[in-house]
mmCIF file of C-alpha atoms and ligand atoms in Angstrom:
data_model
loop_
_atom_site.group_PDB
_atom_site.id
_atom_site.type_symbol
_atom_site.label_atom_id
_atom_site.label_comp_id
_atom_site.label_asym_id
_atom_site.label_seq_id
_atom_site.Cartn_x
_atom_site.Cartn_y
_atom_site.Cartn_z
ATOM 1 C CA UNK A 1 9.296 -5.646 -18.214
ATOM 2 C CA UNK A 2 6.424 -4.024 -16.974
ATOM 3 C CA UNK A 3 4.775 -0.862 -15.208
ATOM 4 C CA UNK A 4 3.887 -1.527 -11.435
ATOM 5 C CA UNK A 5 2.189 0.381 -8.815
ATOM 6 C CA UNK A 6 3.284 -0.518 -5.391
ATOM 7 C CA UNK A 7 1.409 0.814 -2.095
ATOM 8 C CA UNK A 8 2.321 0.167 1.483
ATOM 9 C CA UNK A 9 6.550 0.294 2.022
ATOM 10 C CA UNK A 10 6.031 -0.880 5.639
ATOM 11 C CA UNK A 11 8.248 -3.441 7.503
ATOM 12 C CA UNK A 12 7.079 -6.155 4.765
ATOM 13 C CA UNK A 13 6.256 -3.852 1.502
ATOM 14 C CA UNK A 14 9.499 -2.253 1.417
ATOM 15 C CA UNK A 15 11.441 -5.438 0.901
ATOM 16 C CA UNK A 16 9.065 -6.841 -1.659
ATOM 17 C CA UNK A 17 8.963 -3.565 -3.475
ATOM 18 C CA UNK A 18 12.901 -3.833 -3.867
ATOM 19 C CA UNK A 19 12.645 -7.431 -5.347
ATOM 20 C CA UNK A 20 10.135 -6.025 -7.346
ATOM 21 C CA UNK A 21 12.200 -3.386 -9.001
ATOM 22 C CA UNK A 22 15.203 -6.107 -8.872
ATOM 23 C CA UNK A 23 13.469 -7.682 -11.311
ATOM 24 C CA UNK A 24 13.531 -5.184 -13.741
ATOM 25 C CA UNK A 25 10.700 -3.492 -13.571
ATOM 26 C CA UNK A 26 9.730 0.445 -13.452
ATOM 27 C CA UNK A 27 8.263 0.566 -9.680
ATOM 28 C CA UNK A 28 6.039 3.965 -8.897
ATOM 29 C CA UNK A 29 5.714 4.212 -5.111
ATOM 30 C CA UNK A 30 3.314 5.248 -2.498
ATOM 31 C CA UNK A 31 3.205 5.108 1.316
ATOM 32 C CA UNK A 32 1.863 7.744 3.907
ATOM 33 C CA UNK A 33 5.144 7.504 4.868
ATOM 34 C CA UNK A 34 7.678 10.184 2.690
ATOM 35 C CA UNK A 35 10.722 8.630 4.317
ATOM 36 C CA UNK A 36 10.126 4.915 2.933
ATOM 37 C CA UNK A 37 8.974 6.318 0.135
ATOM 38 C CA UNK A 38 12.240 8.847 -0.308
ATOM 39 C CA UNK A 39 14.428 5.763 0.683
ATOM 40 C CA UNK A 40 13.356 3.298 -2.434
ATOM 41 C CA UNK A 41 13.481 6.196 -4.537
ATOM 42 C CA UNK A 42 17.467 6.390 -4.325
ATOM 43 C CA UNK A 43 17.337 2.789 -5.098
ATOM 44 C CA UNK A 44 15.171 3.348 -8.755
ATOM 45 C CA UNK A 45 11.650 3.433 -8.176
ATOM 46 C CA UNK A 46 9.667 6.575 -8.662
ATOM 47 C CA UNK A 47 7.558 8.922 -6.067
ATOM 48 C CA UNK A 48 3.622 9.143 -6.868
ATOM 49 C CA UNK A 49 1.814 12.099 -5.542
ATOM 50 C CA UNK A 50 -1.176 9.832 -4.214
ATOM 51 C CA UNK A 51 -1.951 6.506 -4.103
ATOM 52 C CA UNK A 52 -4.535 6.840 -7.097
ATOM 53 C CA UNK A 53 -1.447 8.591 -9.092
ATOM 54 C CA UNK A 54 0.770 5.423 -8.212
ATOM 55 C CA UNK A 55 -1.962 3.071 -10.047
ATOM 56 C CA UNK A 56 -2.174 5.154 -13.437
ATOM 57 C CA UNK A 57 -0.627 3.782 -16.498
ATOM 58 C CA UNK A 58 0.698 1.014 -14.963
ATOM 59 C CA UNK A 59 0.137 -2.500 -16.212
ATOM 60 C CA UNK A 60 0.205 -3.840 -12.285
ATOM 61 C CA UNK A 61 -0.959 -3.132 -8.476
ATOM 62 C CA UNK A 62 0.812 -4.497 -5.098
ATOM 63 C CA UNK A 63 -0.324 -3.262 -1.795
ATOM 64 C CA UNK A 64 1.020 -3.967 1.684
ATOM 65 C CA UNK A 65 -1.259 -2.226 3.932
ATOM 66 C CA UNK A 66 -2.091 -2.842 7.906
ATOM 67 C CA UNK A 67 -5.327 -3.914 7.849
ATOM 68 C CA UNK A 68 -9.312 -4.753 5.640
ATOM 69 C CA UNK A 69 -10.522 -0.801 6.503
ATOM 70 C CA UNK A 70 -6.695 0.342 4.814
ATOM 71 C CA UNK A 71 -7.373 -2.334 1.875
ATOM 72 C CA UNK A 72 -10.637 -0.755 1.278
ATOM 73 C CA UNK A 73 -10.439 3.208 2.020
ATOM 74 C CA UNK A 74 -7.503 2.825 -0.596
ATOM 75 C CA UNK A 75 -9.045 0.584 -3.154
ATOM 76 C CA UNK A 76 -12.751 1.598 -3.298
ATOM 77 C CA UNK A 77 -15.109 4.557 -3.771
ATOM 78 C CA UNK A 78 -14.713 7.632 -6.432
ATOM 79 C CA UNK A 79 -10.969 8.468 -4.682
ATOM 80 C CA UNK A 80 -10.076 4.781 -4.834
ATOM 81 C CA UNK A 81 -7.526 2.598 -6.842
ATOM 82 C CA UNK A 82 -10.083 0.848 -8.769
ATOM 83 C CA UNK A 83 -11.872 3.621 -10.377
ATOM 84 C CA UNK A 84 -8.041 5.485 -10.858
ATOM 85 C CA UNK A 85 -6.800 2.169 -12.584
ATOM 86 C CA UNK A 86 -7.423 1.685 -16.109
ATOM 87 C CA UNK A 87 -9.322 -1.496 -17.201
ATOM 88 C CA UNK A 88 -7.332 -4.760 -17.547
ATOM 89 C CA UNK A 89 -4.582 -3.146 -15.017
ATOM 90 C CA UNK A 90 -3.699 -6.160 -12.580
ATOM 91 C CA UNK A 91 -4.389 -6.258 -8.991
ATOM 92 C CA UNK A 92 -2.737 -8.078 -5.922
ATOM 93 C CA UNK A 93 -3.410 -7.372 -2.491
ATOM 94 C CA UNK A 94 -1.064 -8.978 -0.219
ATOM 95 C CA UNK A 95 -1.836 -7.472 3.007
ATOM 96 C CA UNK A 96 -2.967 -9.982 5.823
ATOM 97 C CA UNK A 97 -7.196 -8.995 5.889
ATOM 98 C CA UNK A 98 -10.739 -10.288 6.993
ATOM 99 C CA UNK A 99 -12.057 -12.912 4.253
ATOM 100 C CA UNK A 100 -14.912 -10.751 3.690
ATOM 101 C CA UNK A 101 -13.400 -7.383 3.239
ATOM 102 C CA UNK A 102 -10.767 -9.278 0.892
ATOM 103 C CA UNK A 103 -13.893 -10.489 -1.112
ATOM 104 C CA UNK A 104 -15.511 -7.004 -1.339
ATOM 105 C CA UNK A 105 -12.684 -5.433 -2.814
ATOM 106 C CA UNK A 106 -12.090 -8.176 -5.481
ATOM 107 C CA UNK A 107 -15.324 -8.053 -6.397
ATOM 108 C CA UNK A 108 -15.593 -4.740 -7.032
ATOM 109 C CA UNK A 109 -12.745 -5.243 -8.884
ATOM 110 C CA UNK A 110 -14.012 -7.884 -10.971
ATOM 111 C CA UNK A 111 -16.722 -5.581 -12.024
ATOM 112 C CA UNK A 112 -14.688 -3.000 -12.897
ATOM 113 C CA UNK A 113 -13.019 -5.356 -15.588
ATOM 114 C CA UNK A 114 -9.628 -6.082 -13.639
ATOM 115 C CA UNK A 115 -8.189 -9.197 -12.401
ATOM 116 C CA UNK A 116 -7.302 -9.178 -8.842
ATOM 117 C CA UNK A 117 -5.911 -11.610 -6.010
ATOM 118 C CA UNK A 118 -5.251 -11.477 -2.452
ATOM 119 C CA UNK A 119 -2.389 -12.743 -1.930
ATOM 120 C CA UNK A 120 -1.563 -12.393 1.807
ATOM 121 C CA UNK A 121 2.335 -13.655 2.941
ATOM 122 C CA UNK A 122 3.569 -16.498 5.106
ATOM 123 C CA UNK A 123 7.240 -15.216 6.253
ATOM 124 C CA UNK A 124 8.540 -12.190 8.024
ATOM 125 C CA UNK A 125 10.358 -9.076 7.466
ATOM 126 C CA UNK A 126 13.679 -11.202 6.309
ATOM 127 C CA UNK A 127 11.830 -13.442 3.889
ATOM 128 C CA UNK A 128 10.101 -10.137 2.435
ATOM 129 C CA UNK A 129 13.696 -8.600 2.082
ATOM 130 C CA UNK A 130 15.024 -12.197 0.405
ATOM 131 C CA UNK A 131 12.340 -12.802 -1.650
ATOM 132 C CA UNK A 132 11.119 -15.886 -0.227
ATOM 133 C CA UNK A 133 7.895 -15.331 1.131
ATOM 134 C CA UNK A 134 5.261 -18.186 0.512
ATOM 135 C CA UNK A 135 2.163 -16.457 -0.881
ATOM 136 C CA UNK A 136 -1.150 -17.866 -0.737
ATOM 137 C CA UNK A 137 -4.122 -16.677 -3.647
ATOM 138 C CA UNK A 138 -7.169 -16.480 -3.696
ATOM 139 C CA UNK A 139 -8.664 -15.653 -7.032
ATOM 140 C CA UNK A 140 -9.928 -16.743 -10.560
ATOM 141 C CA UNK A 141 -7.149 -19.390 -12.112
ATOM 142 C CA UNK A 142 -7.278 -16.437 -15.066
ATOM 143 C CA UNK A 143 -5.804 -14.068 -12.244
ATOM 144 C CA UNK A 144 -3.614 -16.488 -10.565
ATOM 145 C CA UNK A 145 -1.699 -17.055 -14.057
ATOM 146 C CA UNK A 146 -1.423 -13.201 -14.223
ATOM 147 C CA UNK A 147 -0.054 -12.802 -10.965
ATOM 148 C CA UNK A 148 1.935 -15.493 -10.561
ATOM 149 C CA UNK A 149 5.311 -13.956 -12.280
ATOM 150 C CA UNK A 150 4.846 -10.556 -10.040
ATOM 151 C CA UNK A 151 4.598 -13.085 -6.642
ATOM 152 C CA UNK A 152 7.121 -15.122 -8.024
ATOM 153 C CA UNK A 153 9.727 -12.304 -8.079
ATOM 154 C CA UNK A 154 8.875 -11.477 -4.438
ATOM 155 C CA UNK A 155 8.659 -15.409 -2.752
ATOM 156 C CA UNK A 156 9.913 -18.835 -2.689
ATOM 157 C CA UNK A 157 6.324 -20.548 -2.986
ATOM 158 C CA UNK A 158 3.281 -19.596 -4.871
ATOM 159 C CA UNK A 159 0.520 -21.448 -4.011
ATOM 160 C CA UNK A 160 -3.075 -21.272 -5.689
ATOM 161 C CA UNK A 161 -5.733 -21.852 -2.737
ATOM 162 C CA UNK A 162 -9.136 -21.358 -4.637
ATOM 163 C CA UNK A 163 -11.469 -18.870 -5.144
ATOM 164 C CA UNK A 164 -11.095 -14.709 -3.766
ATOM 165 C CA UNK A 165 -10.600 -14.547 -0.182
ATOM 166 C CA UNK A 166 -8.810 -17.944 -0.209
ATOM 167 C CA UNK A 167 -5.744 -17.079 -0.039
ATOM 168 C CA UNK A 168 -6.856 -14.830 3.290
ATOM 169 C CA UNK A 169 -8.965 -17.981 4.442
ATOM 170 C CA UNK A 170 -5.161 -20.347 4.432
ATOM 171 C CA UNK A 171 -3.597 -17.313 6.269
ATOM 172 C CA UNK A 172 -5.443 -16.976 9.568
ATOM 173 C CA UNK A 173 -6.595 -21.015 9.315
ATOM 174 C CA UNK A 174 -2.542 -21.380 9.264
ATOM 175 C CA UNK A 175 -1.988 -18.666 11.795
ATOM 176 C CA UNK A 176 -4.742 -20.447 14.122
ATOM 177 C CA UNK A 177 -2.744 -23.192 14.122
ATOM 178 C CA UNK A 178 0.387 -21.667 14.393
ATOM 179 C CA UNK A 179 -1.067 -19.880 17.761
ATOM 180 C CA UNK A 180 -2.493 -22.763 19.423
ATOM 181 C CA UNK A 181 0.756 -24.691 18.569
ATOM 182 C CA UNK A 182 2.595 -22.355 20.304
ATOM 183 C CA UNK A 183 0.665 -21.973 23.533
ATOM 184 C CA UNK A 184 0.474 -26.419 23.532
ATOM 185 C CA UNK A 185 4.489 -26.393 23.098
ATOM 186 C CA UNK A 186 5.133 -23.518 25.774
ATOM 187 C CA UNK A 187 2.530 -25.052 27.869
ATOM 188 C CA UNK A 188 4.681 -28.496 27.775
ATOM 189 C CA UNK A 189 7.579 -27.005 28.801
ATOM 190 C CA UNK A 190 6.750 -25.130 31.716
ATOM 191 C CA UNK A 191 5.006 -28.325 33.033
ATOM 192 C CA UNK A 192 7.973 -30.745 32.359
ATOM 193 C CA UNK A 193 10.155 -27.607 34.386
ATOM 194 C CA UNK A 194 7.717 -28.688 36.813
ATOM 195 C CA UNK A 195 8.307 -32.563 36.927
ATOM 196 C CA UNK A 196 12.141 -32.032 36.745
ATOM 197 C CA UNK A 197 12.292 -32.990 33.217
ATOM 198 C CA UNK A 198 15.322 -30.820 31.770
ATOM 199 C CA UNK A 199 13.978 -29.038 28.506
ATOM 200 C CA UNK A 200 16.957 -30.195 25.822
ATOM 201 C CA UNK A 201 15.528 -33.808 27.365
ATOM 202 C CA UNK A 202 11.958 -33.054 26.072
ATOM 203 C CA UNK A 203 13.094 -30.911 23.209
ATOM 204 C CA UNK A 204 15.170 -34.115 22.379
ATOM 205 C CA UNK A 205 11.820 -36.711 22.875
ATOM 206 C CA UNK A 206 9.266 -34.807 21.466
ATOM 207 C CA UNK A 207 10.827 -33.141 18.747
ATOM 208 C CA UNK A 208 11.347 -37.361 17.355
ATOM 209 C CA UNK A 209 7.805 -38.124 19.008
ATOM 210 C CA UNK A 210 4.132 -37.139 18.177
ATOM 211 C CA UNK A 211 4.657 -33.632 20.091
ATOM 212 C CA UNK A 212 6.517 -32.548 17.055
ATOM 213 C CA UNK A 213 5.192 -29.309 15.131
ATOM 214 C CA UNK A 214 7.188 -26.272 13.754
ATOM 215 C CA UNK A 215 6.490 -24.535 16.938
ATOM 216 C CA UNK A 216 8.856 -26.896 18.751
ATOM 217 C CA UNK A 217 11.431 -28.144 16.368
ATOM 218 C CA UNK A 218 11.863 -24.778 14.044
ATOM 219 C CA UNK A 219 10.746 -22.064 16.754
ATOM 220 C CA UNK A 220 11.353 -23.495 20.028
ATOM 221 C CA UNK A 221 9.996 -21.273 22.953
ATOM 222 C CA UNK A 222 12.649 -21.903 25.835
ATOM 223 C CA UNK A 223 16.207 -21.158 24.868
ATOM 224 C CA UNK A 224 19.086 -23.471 23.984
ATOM 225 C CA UNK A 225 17.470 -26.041 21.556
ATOM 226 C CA UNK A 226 17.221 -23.971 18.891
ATOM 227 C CA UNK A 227 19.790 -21.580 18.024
ATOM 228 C CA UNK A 228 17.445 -19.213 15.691
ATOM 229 C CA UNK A 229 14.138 -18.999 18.248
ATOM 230 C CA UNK A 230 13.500 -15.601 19.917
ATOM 231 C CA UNK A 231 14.250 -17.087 22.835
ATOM 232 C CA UNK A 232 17.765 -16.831 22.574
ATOM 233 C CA UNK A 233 17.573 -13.337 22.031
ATOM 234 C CA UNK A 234 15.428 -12.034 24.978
ATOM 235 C CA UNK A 235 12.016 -13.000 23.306
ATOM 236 C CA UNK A 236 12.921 -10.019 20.862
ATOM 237 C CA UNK A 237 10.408 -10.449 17.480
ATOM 238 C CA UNK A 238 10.547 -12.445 14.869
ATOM 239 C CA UNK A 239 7.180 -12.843 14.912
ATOM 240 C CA UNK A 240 5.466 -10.143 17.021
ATOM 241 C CA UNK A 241 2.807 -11.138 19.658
ATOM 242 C CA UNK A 242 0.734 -8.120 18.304
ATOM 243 C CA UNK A 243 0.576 -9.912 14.750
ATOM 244 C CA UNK A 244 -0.166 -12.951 15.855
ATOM 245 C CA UNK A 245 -3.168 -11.452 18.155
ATOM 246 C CA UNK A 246 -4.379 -9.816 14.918
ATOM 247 C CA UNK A 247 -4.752 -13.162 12.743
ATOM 248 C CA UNK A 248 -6.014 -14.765 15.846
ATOM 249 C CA UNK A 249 -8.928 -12.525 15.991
ATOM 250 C CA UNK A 250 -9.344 -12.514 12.205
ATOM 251 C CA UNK A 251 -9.664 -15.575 12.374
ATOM 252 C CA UNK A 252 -12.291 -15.448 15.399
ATOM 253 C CA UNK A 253 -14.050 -12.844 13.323
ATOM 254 C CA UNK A 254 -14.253 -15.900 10.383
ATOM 255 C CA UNK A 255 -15.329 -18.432 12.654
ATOM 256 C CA UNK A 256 -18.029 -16.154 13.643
ATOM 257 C CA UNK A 257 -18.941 -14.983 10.500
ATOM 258 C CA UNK A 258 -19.037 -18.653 9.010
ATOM 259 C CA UNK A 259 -21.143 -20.004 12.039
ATOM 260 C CA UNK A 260 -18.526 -22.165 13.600
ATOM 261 C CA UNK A 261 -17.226 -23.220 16.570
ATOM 262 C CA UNK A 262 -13.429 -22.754 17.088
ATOM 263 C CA UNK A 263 -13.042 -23.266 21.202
ATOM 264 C CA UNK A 264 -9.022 -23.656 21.172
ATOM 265 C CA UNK A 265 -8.597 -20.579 18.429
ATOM 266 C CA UNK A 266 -10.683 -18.922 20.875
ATOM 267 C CA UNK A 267 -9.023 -19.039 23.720
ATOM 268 C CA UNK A 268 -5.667 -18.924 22.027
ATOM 269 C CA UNK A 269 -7.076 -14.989 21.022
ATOM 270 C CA UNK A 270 -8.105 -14.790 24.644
ATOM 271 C CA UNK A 271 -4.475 -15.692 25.762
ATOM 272 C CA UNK A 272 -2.931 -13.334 23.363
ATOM 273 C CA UNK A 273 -4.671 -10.537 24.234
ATOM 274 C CA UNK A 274 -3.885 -10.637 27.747
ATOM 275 C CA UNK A 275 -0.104 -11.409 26.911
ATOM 276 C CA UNK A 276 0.052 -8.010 24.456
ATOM 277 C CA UNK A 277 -1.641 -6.031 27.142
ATOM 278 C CA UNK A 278 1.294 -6.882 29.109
ATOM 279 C CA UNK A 279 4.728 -6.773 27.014
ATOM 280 C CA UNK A 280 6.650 -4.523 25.245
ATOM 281 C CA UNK A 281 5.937 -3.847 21.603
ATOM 282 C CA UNK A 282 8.610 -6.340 19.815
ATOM 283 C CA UNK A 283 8.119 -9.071 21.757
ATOM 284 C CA UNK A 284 7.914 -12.512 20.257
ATOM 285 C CA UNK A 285 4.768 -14.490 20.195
ATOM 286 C CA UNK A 286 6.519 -17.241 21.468
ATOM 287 C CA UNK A 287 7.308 -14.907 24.635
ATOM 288 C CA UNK A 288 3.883 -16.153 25.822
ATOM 289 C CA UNK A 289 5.928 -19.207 27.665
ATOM 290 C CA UNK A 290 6.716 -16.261 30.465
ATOM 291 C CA UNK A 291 3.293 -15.494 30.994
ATOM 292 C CA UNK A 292 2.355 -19.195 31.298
ATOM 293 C CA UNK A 293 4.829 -19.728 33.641
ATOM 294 C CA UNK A 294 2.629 -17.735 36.286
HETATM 295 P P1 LIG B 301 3.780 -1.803 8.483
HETATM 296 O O1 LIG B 301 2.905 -1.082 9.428
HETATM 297 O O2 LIG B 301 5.254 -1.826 8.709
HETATM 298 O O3 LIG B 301 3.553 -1.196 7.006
HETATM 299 C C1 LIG B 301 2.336 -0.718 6.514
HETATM 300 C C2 LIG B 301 2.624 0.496 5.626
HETATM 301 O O4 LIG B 301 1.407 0.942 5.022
HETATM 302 C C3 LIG B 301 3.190 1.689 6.407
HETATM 303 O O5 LIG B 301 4.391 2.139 5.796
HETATM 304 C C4 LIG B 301 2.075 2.742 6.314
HETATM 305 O O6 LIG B 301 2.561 4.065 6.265
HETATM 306 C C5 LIG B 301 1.412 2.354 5.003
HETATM 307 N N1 LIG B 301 0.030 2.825 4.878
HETATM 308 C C6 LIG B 301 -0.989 2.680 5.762
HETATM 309 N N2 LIG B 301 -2.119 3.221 5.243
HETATM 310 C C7 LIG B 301 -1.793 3.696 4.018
HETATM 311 C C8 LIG B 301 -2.527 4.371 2.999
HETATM 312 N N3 LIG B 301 -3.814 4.667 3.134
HETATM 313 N N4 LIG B 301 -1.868 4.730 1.865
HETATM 314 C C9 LIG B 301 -0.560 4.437 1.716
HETATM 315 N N5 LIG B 301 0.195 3.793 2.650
HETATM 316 C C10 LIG B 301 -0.421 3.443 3.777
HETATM 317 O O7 LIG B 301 3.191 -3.278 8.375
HETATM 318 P P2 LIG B 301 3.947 -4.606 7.836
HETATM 319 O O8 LIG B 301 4.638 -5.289 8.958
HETATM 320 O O9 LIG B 301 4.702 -4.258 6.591
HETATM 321 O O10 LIG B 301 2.674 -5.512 7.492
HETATM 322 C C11 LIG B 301 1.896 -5.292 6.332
HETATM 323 C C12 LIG B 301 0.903 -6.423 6.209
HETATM 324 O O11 LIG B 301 1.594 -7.664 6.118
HETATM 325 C C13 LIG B 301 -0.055 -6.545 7.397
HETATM 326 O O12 LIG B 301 -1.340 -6.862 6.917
HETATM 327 C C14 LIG B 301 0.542 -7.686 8.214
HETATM 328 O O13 LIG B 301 -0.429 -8.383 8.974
HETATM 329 C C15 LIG B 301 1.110 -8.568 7.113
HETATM 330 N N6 LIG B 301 2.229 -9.435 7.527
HETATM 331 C C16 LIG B 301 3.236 -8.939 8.287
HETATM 332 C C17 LIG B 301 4.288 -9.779 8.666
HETATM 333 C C18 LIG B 301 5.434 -9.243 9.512
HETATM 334 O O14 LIG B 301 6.214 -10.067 10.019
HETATM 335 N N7 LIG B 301 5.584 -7.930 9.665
HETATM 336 C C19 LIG B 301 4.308 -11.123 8.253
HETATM 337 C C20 LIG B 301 3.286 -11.593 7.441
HETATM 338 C C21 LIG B 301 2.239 -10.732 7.079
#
């Protein structure tokens, strides 16, 4: 079994840490956090003094962090991960980041002599805590190989998507969908309200018709059809409006950066914005029906 380093014991790190040291092996901990950190520590793992402490001696490196200026305050510079860890030490970054900041740090730590992936997650806080988050790499098929057992102990499906920053590029290309989906779906519904068409009736036609996406037959966005959706429990998150506005302007920031043209991803952002400017923190992305609804 091996040594690993684990930073970030968020909503998302703090179940994958556990399945990490479920696996049997010797988990050193770090999070801004001391409660998280004091909390996994009764389960097994052991408290680092830093996250540069939480990298040495150890054979492997999982973070979980917010965002691509987290990811790289903790990873590069003098004070950063890299230059703590010792050469050939493994590193996987599965936060959700910008392609570009996800290729900086991998690069940096390609010079350095390490292997590293990003490995960014498709599944929330209940897949993190069951181990079956899909994971999505980017990196070298040398580093894939290596981090393939460590992901495998934390998800269901481990999927090799090409060179660094691929795995990143999958997540927000996904997410774009995902968003626009969900807007298309809710925007159905609250015209068929409209036209007297019940919603189990469309629910029924379209979820057997070409309407059908996972939007409308796994995460339906008006209640009753299906049992699981938010919105048969008051639009309460699942998957937070505030997280899917973050991929959705990643993945504006990518369009942009890449010189393309994304109009529906675009206004999908636009949409979200407006619809976290007005709701409570844990509301559900698929809340957005209410604000289309006038
Ligand atoms: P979170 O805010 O709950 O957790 C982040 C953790 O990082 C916190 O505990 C924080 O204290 C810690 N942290 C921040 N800066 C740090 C630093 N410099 N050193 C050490 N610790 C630091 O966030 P989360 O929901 O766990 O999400 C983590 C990542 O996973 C994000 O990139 C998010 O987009 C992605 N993601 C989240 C979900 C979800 O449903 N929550 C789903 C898929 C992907």
């Amino acid at each position: 079994m091996a040594k690993v380093g684990f930073i970030g014991l968020g909503n998302m790190g703090g179940g994958m840490a556990r399945n990490i040291l479920k696996a049997g092996h010797e988990l050193k901990v770090f999070d801004l956090n001391d409660q998280v950190v004091a909390e996994i520590c009764v389960e097994g793992a052991t408290a680092a003094s830093s996250a540069t402490d939480a990298v040495r001696g150890v054979d492997a490196v999982i973070t979980m962090l917010p965002a691509g200026k987290h990811v790289k305050s903790v990873y590069l510079g003098e004070n950063g991960l890299i230059a703590a860890a010792g050469e050939g030490t493994l590193m996987m970054d599965c936060s959700t980041i910008d392609v570009d900041s996800a290729r900086e740090v991998v690069a940096a730590a390609t010079a350095a002599g390490m292997n590293m992936v990003d490995a960014p997650v498709s599944g929330g806080v209940a897949a993190a805590a069951m181990g079956s988050l899909t994971f999505m790499v980017g990196g070298t098929e040398e580093a894939f190989t290596a981090a393939e057992p460590y992901l495998d102990n934390m998800g269901a499906n481990i999927i090799h998507a090409g060179k660094a920053g691929s795995g990143q590029a999958a997540k927000i290309c996904n997410n774009m969908m995902l968003g626009i989906q969900m807007i298309s779906v809710a925007e159905a519904f609250v015209l068929a309200e409209k036209l007297g068409l019940e919603a189990d009736k469309l629910f029924a036609i379209s979820s057997k018709a070409s309407g059908q996406c996972w939007s409308l037959t796994s995460y339906c966005p008006v209640p009753g059809p299906v049992e699981t959706s938010p919105a048969n429990n008051d639009y309460k998150a699942g998957f937070a409006a505030a997280m899917m506005l973050k991929d959705l302007r990643l993945a504006q920031e990518a369009a942009q950066s890449a010189g393309v043209t994304t109009p529906l991803g675009q206004m999908s952002r636009d949409l979200y914005e407006k619809f976290t400017d007005m709701s409570a923190d844990d509301m559900d992305f698929s809340g957005i029906i209410n604000m289309l609804r006038g």
